[in-house]
CSV table of C-alpha atoms in Angstrom, one decimal:
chain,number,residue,atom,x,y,z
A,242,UNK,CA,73.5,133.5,128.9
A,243,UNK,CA,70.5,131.6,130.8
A,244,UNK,CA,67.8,130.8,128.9
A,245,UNK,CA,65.9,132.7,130.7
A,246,UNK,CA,67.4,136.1,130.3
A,247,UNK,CA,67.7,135.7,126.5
A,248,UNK,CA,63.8,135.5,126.2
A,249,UNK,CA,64.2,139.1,127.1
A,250,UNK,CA,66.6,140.0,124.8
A,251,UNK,CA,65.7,141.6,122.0
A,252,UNK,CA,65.8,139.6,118.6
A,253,UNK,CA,65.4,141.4,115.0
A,254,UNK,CA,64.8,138.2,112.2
A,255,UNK,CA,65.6,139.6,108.7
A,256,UNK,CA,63.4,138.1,106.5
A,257,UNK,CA,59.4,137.6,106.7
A,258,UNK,CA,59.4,134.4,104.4
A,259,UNK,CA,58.9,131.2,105.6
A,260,UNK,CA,61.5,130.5,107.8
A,261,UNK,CA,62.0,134.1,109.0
A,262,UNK,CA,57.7,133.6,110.3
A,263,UNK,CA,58.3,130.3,111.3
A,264,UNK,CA,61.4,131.4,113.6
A,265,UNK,CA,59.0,134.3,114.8
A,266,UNK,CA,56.3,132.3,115.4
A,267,UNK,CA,58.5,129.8,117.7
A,268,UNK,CA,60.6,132.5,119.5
A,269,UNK,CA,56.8,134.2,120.4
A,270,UNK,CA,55.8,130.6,121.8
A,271,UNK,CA,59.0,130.2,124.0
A,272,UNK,CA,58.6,133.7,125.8
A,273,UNK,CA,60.3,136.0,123.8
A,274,UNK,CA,59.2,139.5,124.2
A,275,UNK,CA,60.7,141.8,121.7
A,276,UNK,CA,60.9,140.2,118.6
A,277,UNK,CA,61.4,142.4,115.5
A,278,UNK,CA,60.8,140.8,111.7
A,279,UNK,CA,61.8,142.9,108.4
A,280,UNK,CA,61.0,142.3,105.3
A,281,UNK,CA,60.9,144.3,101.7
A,282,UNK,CA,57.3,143.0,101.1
A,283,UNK,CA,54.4,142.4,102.7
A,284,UNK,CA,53.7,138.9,103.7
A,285,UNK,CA,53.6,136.6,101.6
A,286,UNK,CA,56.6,138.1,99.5
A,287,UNK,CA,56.4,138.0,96.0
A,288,UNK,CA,60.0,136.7,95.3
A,289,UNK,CA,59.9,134.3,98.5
A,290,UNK,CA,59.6,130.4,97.9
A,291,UNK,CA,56.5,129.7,100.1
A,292,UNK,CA,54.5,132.6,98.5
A,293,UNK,CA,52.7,129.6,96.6
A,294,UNK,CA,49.5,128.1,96.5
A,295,UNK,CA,50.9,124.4,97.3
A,296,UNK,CA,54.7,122.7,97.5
A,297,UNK,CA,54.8,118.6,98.2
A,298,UNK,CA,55.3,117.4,101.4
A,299,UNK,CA,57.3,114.3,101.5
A,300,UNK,CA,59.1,112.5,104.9
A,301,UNK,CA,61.6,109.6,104.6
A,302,UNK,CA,62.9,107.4,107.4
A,303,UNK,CA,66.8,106.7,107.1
A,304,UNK,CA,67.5,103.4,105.4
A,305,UNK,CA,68.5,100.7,107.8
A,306,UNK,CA,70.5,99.3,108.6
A,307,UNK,CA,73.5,101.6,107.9
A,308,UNK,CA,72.1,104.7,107.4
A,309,UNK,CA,74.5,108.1,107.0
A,310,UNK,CA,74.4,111.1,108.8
A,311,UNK,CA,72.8,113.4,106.6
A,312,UNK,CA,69.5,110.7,106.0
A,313,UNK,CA,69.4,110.8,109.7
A,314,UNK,CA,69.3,114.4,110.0
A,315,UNK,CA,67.0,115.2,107.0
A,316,UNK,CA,64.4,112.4,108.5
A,317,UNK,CA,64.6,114.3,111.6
A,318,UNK,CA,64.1,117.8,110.3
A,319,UNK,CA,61.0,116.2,108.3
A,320,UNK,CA,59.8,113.8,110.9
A,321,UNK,CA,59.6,117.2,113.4
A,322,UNK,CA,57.5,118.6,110.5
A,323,UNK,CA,55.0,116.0,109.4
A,324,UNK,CA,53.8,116.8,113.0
A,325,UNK,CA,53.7,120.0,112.9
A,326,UNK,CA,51.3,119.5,109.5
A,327,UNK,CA,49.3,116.9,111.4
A,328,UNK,CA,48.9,118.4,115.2
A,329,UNK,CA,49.8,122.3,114.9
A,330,UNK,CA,46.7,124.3,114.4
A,331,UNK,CA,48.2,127.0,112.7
A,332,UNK,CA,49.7,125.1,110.5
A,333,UNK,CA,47.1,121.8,110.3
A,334,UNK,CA,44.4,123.2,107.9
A,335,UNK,CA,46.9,123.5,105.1
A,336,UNK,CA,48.4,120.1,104.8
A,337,UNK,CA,46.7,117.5,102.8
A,338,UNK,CA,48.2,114.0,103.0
A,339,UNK,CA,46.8,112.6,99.6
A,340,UNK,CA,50.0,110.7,99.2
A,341,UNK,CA,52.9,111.0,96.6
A,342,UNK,CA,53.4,109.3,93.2
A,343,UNK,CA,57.8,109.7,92.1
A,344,UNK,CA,58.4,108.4,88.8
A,345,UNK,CA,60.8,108.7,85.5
A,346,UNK,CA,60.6,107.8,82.7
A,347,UNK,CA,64.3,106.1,81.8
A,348,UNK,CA,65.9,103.9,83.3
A,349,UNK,CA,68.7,105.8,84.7
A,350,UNK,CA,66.1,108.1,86.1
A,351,UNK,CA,64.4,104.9,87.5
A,352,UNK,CA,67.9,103.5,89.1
A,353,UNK,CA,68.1,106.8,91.3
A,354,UNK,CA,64.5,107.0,92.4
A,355,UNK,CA,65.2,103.6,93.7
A,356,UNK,CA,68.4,104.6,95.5
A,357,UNK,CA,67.9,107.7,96.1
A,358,UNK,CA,63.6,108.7,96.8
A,359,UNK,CA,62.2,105.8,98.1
A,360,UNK,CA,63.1,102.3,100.3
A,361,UNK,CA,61.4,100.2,98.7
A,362,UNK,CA,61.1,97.7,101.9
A,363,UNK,CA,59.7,100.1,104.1
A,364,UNK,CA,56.5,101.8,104.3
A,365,UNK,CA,53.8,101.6,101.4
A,366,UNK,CA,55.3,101.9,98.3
A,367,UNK,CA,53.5,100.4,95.7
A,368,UNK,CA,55.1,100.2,91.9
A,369,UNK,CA,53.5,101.7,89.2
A,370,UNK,CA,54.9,99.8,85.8
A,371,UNK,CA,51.9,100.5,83.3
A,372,UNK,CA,50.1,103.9,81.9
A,373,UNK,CA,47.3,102.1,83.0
A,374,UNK,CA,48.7,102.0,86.7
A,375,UNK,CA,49.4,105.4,86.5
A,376,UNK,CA,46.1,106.0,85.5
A,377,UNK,CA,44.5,104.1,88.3
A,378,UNK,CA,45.8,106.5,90.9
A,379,UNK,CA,43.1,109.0,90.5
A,380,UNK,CA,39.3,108.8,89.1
A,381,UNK,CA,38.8,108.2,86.0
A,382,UNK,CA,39.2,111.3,83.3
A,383,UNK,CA,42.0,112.6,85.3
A,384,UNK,CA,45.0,111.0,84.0
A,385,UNK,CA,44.4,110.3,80.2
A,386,UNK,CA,48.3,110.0,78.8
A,387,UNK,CA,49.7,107.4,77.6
A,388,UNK,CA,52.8,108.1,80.0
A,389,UNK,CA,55.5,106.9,77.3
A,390,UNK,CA,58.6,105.0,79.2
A,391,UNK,CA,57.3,106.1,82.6
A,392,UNK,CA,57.8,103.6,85.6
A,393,UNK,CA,57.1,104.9,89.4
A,394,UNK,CA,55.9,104.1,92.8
A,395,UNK,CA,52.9,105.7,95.1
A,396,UNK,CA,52.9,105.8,98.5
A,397,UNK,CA,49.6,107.1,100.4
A,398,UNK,CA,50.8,108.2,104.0
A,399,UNK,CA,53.1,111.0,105.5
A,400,UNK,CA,52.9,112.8,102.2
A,401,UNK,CA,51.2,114.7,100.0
A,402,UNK,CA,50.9,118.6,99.6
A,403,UNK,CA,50.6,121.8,101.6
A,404,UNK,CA,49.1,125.5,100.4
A,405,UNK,CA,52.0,126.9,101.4
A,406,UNK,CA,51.0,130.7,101.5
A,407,UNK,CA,48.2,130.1,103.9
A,408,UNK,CA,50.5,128.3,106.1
A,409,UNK,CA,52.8,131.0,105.9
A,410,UNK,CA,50.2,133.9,106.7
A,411,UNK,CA,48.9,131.9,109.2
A,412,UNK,CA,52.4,131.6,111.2
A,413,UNK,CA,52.9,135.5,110.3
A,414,UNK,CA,49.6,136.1,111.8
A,415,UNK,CA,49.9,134.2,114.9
A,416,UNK,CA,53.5,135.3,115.7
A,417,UNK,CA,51.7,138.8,115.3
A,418,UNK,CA,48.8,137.9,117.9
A,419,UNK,CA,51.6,136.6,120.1
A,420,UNK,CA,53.6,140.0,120.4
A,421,UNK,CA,55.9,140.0,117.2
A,422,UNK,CA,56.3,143.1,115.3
A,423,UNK,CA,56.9,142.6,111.9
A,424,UNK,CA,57.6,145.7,109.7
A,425,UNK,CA,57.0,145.5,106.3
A,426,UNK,CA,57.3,147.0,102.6
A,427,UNK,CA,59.8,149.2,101.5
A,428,UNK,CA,61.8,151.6,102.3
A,429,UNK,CA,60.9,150.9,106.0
A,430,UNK,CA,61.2,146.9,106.0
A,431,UNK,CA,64.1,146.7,103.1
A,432,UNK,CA,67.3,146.2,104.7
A,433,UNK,CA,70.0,147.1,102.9
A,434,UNK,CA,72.6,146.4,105.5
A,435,UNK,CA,73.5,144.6,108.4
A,436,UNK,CA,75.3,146.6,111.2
A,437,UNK,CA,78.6,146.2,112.7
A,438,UNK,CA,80.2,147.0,115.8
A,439,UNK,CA,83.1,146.2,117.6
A,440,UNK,CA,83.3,143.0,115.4
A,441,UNK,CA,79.9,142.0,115.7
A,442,UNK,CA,76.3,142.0,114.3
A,443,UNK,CA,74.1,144.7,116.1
A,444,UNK,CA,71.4,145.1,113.8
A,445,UNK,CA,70.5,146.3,110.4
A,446,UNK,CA,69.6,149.2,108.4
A,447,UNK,CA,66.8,149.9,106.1
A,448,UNK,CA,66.4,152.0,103.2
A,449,UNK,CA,64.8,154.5,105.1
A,450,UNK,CA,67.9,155.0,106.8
A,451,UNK,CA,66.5,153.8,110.0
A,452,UNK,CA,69.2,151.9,112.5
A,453,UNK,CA,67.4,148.4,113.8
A,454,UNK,CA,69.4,147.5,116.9
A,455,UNK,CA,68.9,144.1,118.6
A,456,UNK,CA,71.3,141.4,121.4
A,457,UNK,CA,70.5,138.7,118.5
A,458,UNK,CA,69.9,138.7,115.0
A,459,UNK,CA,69.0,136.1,112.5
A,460,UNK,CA,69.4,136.8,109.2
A,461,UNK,CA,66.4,134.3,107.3
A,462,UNK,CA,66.1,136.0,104.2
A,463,UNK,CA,66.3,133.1,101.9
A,464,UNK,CA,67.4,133.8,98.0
A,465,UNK,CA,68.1,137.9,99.2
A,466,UNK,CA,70.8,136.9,102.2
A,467,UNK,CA,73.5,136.7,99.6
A,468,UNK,CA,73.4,140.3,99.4
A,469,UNK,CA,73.3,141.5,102.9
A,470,UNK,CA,76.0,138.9,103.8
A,471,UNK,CA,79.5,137.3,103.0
A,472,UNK,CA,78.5,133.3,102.7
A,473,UNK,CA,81.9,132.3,101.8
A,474,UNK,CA,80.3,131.2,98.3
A,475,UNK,CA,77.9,128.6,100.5
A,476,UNK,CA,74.8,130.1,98.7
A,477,UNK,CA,73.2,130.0,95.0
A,478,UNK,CA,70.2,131.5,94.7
A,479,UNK,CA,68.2,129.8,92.2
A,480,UNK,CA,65.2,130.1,90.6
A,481,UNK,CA,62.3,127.6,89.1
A,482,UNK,CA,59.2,128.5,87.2
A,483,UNK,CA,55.8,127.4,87.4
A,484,UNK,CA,52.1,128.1,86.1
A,485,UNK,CA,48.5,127.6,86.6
A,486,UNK,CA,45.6,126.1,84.4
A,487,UNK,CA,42.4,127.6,84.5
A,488,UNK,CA,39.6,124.8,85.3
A,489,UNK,CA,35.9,124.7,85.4
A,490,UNK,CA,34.1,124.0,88.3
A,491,UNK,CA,33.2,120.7,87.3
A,492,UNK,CA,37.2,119.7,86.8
A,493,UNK,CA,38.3,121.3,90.0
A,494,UNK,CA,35.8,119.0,91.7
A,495,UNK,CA,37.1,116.1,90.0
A,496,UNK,CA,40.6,117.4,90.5
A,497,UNK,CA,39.6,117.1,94.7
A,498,UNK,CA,42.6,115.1,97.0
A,499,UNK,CA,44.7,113.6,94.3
A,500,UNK,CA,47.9,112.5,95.2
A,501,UNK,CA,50.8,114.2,93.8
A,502,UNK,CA,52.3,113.0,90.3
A,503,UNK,CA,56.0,113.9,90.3
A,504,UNK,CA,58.6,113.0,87.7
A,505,UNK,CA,62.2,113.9,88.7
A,506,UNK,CA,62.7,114.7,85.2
A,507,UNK,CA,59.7,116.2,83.1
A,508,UNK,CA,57.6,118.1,86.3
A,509,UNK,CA,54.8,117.4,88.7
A,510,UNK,CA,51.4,118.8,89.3
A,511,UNK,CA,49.0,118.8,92.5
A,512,UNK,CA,45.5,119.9,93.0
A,513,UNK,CA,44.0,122.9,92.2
A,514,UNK,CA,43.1,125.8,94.7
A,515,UNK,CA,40.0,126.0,96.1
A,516,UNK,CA,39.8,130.1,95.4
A,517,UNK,CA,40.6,130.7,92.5
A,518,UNK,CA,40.2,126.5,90.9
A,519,UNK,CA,43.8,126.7,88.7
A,520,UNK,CA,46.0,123.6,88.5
A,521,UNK,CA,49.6,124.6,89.3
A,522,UNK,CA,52.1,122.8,87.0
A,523,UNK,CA,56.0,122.8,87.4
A,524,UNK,CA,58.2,121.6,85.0
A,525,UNK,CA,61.3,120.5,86.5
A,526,UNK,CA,64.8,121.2,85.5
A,527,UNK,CA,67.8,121.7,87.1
A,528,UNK,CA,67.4,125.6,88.0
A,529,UNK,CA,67.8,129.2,86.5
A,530,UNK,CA,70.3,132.0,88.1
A,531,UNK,CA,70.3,135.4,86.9
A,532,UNK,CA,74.4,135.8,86.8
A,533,UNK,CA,75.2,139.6,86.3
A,534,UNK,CA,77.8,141.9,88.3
A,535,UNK,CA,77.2,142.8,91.3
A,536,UNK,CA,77.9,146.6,92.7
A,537,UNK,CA,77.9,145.3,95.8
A,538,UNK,CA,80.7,143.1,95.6
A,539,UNK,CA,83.6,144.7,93.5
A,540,UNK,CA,81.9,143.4,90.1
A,541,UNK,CA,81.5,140.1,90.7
A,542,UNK,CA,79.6,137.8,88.8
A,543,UNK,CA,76.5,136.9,91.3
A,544,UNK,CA,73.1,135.1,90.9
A,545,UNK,CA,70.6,138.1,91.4
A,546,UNK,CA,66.8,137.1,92.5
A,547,UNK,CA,64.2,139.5,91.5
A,548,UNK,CA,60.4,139.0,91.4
A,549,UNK,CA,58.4,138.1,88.1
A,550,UNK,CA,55.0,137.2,87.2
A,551,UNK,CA,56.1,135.3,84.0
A,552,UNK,CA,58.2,132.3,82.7
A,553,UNK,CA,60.5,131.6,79.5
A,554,UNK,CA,58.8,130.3,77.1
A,555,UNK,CA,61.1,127.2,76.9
A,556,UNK,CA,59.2,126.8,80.4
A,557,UNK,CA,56.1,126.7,79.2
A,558,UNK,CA,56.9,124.3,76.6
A,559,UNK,CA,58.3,121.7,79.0
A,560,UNK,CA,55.1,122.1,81.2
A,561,UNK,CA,53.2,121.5,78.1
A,562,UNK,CA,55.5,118.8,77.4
A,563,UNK,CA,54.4,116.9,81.0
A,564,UNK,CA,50.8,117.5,80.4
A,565,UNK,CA,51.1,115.7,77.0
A,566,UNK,CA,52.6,112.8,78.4
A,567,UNK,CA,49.7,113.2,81.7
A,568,UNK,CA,46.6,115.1,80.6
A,569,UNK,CA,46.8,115.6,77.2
A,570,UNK,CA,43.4,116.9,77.3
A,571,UNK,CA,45.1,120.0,79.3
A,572,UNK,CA,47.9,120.4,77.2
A,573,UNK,CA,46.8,123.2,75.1
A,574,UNK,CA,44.7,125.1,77.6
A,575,UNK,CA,45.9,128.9,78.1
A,576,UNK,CA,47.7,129.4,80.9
A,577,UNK,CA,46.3,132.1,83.6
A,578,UNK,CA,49.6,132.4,85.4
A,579,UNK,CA,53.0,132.0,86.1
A,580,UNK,CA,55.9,133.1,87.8
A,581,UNK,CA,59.3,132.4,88.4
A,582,UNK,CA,60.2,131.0,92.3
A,583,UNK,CA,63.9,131.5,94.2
A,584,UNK,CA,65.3,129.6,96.7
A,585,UNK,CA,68.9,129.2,97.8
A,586,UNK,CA,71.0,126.7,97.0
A,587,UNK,CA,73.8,125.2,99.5
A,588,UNK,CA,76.9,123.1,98.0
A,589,UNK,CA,75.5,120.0,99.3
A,590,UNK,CA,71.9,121.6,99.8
A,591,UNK,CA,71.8,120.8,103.7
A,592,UNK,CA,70.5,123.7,105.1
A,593,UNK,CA,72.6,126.6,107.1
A,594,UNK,CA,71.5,127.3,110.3
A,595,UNK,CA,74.3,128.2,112.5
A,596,UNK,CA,75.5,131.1,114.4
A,597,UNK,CA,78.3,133.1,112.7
A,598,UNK,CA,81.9,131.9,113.5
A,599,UNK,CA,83.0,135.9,113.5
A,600,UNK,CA,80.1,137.7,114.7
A,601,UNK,CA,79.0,135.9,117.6
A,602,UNK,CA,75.1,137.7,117.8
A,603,UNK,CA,74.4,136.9,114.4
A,604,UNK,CA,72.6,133.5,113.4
A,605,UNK,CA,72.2,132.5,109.9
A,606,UNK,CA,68.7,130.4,108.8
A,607,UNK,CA,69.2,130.0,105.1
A,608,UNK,CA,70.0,127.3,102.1
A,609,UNK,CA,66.0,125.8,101.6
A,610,UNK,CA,67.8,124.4,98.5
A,611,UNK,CA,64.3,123.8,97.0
A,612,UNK,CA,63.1,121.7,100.4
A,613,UNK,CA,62.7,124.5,102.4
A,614,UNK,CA,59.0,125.2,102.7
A,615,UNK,CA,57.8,121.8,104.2
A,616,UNK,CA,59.7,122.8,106.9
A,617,UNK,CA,57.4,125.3,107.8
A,618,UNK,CA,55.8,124.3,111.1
A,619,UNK,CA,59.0,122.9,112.7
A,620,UNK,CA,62.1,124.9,111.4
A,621,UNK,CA,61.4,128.2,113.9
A,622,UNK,CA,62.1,125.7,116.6
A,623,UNK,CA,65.4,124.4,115.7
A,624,UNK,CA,66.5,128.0,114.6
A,625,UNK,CA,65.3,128.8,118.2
A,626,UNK,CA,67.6,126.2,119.5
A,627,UNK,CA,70.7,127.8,117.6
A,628,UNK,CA,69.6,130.6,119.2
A,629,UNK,CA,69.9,129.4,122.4
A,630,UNK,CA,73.0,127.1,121.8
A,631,UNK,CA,70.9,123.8,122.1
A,632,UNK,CA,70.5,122.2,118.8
A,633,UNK,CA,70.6,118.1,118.5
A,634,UNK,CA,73.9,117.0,118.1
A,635,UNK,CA,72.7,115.1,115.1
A,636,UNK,CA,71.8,118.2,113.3
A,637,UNK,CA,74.7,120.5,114.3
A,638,UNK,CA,77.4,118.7,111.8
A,639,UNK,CA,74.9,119.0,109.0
A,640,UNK,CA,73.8,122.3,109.3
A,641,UNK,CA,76.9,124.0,110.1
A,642,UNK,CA,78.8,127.2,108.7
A,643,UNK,CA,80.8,125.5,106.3
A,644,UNK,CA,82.7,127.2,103.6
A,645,UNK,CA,85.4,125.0,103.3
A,646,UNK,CA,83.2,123.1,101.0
A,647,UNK,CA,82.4,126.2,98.7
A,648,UNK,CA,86.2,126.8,97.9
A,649,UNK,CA,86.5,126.7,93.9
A,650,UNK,CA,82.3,126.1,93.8
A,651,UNK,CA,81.3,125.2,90.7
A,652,UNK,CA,78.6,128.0,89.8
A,653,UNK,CA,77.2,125.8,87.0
A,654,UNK,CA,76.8,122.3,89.1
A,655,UNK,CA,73.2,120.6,89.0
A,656,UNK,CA,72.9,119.6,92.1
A,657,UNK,CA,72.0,116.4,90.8
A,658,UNK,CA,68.6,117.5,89.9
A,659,UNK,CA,67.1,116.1,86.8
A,660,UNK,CA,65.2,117.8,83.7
A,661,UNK,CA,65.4,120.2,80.7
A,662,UNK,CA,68.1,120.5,79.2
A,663,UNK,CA,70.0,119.1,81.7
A,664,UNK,CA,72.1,121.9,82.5
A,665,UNK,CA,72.0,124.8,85.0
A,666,UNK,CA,70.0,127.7,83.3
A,667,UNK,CA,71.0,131.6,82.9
A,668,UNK,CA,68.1,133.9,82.7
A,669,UNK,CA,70.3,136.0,81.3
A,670,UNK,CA,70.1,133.9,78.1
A,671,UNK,CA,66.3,134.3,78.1
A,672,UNK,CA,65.9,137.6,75.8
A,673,UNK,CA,63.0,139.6,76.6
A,674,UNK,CA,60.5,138.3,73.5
A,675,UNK,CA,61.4,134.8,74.7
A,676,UNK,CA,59.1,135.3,78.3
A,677,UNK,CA,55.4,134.5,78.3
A,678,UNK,CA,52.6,136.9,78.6
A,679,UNK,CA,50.5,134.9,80.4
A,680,UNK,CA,47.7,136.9,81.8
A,681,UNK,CA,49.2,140.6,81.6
A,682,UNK,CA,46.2,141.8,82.8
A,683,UNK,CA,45.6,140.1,86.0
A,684,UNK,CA,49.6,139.1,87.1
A,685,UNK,CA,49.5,141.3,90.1
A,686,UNK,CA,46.9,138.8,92.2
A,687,UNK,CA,48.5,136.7,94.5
């Protein structure tokens, strides 16, 4: 099919997260006409990853002079959006490129930050091998730890952090200037099915009973596609937790375009907000799931996302952990909020975006696998070009519906991410007197 005629096909994106507006917004910008976005929640989602008040924004180059595919692919994915950041004015206001501190704080954890985060040949690294470098980062009663063991590098350029939920309103709100319909909030925008006919995608129902019929659909629903879809065991939704400390007016001045601290291991922090002046701090880990049976699928075991304004309190304890090693002055300050954050997981955490080898009107856009959001102003556009049969060569490999690399998946894997107790969490595990109560009576503000 022409390009041409497909722009007046119509399209129905499941999903009103970040990719699903991002793919909106794109498809609106290339002349699409009837574009059609559900979503269980208003935008931004509660349970969606960018529904957050900042996520780091980080590009890499390949490393020359062999470099392999997937570095070449990932750079260009992240290259396409560190342009987006700098040049799109929807998306422009809400990138801040205050640079990037990566650090650890043994010295295996140092051995993969060299091989693995930064090229230490190229760009402007600079090594950090003191508390007292550490501390030189950012003005002076900002960083008052003593940073035990830690070792890192800073780079100042093509990095830093973006308020993700603005970005992602903004996108939802131009797609919706530009002629997108996006329907919302449940029962009307939950879908609770795709539908089939003839052996291929046609559309999806939501709870309302309501039949959504559309030529194309791209199913974007991040951590919730799981459920409306058989992924062949290519997707692990998983969840990480994070809170926010309250600060004065003063401190959130002082707290202004600081780069972000980030230890693979122990959790990183970023600037506060400028509504509401709370520090978000993550501690970092290798993941929760929430494995229970699933109705949907004969019994089996399955991670389940679902949406809460509160954290373990083995969380909170390794946040508090960071900010003794960082701010101890912070470290016993009440927390004003938290919440626990899902993405999806891949085996290999490339992302999926591909159309479906059985049902040839249906395009997946899933597996953020926690890098998902920086994406933002760029990933609508190669989505787009799956759409319309046309993505890079360079990408397609990467990206591809791959289940032959799920067979015999190990559920428990951690990804090779770093922290807490070192092992893949079950929130399961987590009995109810063992979450926070972090401001019950305000949990419900976004």
């Amino acid at each position: 099919m022409a390009t041409q005629k497909l722009t007046d096909s119509s399209i129905l994106i499941v999903g009103a997260g970040t990719w699903g507006c991002s793919a909106a917004l794109h498809l609106a910008r290339r002349g699409y006409k009837n574009v059609k976005v559900l979503d269980p929640h208003p935008v931004p989602s509660p349970i969606a990853a960018g529904n957050d008040i900042n996520k780091i924004m980080e590009h890499k180059e390949p490393r020359p002079p062999n470099p392999d595919s997937r570095s070449i692919a990932s750079a260009t994915f992240t290259r396409a959006a560190l342009k987006g950041w700098k040049t799109d004015p929807v998306f422009q206001p809400y990138f801040h490129e205050t640079g990037f501190i990566v650090s650890g704080h043994t010295p295996a954890l140092m051995e993969h930050i060299k091989k693995e985060e930064i090229d230490q040949f190229e760009g402007d690294w600079v090594a950090l091998d003191s508390a007292e470098d550490f501390r030189q980062t950012m003005p002076p009663g900002v960083l008052t730890g003593d940073f035990p063991n830690w070792k890192g590098w800073i780079s100042r350029s093509g990095a830093g952090w973006i308020h993700a939920r603005k970005a992602m309103v903004s996108a939802y709100t131009e797609a919706q200037r530009l002629g997108v319909k996006f329907i919302t909030g449940s029962p009307r925008g939950n879908v609770e099915s795709l539908v089939y006919k003839d052996g291929d995608v046609v559309g999806a129902q939501t709870a309302d009973g309501v039949g959504h019929y559309a030529e194309r659909t791209i199913l974007a629903a991040g951590a919730g596609s799981d459920r409306l879809l058989d992924f062949k065991n290519q997707l692990r939704p998983t969840a990480w937790t994070l809170c926010h400390i309250p600060m004065t007016p003063d401190e959130a001045t002082k707290y202004r375009n600081l780069p972000v601290l980030f230890n693979i291991a122990k959790g990183f922090f970023m600037e506060p907000d400028e509504e509401n002046s709370e520090l978000k701090i993550c501690d970092e880990h290798p993941g929760y799931c929430n494995f229970v049976s699933d109705p949907d699928h004969q019994g089996e075991k399955r991670s389940i996302p679902f949406a809460k304004q509160q954290i373990p309190i083995e969380a909170e304890a390794r946040a508090r952990d960071f900010l003794r090693d960082t701010m101890p002055h912070l470290a016993n300050r009440p927390f004003s909020f938290a919440r626990i954050c899902w993405d999806a997981d891949t085996v290999d955490r490339a992302f999926l975006i591909d159309r479906h080898p059985e049902y040839r009107s249906l395009v997946v856009a899933v597996g953020g696998s926690g890098n998902g959001a920086m994406q933002m102003p760029a990933i609508g556009g190669f989505i787009s070009d799956v759409l319309e049969g046309k993505l890079p060569k360079e990408l397609k490999g990467l990206v591809r519906w791959r289940p032959e690399i799920a067979v015999d998946r190990d559920w428990k894997s951690t990804q090779n991410r770093f922290g807490g107790p070192g092992i893949l969490m079950d929130f399961q595990d987590v009995k109810a007197h063992e979450w926070t109560q972090i401001g019950e009576g305000q949990q419900q503000r976004k």
